[in-house]
CSV table of C-alpha atoms in Angstrom, one decimal:
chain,number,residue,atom,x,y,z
G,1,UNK,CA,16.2,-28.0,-6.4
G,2,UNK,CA,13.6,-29.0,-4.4
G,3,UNK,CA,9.6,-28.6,-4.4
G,4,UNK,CA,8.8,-25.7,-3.0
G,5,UNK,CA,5.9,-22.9,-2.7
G,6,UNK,CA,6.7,-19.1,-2.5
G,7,UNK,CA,4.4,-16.4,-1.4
G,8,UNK,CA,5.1,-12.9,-3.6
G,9,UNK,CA,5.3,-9.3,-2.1
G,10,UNK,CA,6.1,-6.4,-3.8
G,11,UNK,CA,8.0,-3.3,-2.2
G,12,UNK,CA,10.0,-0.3,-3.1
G,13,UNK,CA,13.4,0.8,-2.6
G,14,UNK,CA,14.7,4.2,-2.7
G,15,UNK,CA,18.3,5.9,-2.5
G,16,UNK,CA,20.0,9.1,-3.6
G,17,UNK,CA,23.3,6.8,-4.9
G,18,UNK,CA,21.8,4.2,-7.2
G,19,UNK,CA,19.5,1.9,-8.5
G,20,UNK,CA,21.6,-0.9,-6.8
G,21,UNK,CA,21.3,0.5,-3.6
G,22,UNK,CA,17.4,1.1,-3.5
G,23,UNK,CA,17.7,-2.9,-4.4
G,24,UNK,CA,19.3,-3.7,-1.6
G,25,UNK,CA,18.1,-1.1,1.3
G,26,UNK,CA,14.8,-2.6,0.0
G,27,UNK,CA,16.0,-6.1,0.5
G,28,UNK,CA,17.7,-5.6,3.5
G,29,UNK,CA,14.8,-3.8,5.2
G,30,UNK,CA,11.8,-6.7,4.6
G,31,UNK,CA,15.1,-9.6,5.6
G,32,UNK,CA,14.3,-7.5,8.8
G,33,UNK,CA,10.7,-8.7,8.8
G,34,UNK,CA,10.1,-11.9,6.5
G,35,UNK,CA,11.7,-15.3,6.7
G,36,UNK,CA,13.4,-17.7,3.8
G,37,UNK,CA,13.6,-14.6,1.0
G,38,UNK,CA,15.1,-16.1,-1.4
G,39,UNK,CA,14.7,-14.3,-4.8
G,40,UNK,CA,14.1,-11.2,-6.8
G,41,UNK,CA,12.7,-9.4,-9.6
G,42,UNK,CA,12.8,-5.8,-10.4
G,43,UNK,CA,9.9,-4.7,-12.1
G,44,UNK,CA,10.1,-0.8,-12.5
G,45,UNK,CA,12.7,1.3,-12.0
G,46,UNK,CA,12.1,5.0,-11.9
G,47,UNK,CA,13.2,8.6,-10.6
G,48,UNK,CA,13.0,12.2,-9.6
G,49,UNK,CA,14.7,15.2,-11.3
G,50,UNK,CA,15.9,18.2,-9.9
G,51,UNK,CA,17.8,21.3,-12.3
G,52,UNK,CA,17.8,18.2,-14.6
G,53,UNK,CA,19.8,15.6,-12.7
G,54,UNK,CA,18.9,12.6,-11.3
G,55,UNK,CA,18.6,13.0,-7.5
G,56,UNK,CA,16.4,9.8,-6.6
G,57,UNK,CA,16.1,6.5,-7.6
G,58,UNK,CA,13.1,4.2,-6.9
G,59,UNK,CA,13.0,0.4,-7.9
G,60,UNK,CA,10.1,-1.5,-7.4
G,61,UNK,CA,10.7,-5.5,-6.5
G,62,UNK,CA,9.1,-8.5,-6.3
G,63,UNK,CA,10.5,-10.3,-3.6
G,64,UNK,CA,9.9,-14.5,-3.4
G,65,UNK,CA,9.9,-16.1,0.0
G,66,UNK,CA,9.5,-19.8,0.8
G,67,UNK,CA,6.6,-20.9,2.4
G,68,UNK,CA,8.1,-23.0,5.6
G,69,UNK,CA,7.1,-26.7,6.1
């Protein structure tokens, strides 16, 4: 691996399926925006009930991009 320097944003995702779907509609929507993502971390992962089932999900991430040359 090479020397690099990442910048840190945080964002959150949200879907009606899963947890692993708020992951990656969240990942997919900043690709749309930042350059040279290259890693996550999920930090919270949370939800909303309704007539006690799960009906959202939310997952917070910290996403690591590469600061270009």
């Amino acid at each position: 691996m090479s020397d690099h320097v990442y910048r840190v944003t945080e964002v959150v995702g949200s879907s009606t399926t899963s947890t692993d779907d708020a992951i990656h509609t969240a990942i997919a929507k900043a690709n749309e925006t930042v350059r040279n993502l290259e890693w996550f971390e999920v930090t919270e992962t949370r939800g909303h009930i309704e007539n006690g089932r799960v009906a959202h999900f939310q997952v917070t991430l910290k996403l690591g991009f590469r600061l270009g040359d």
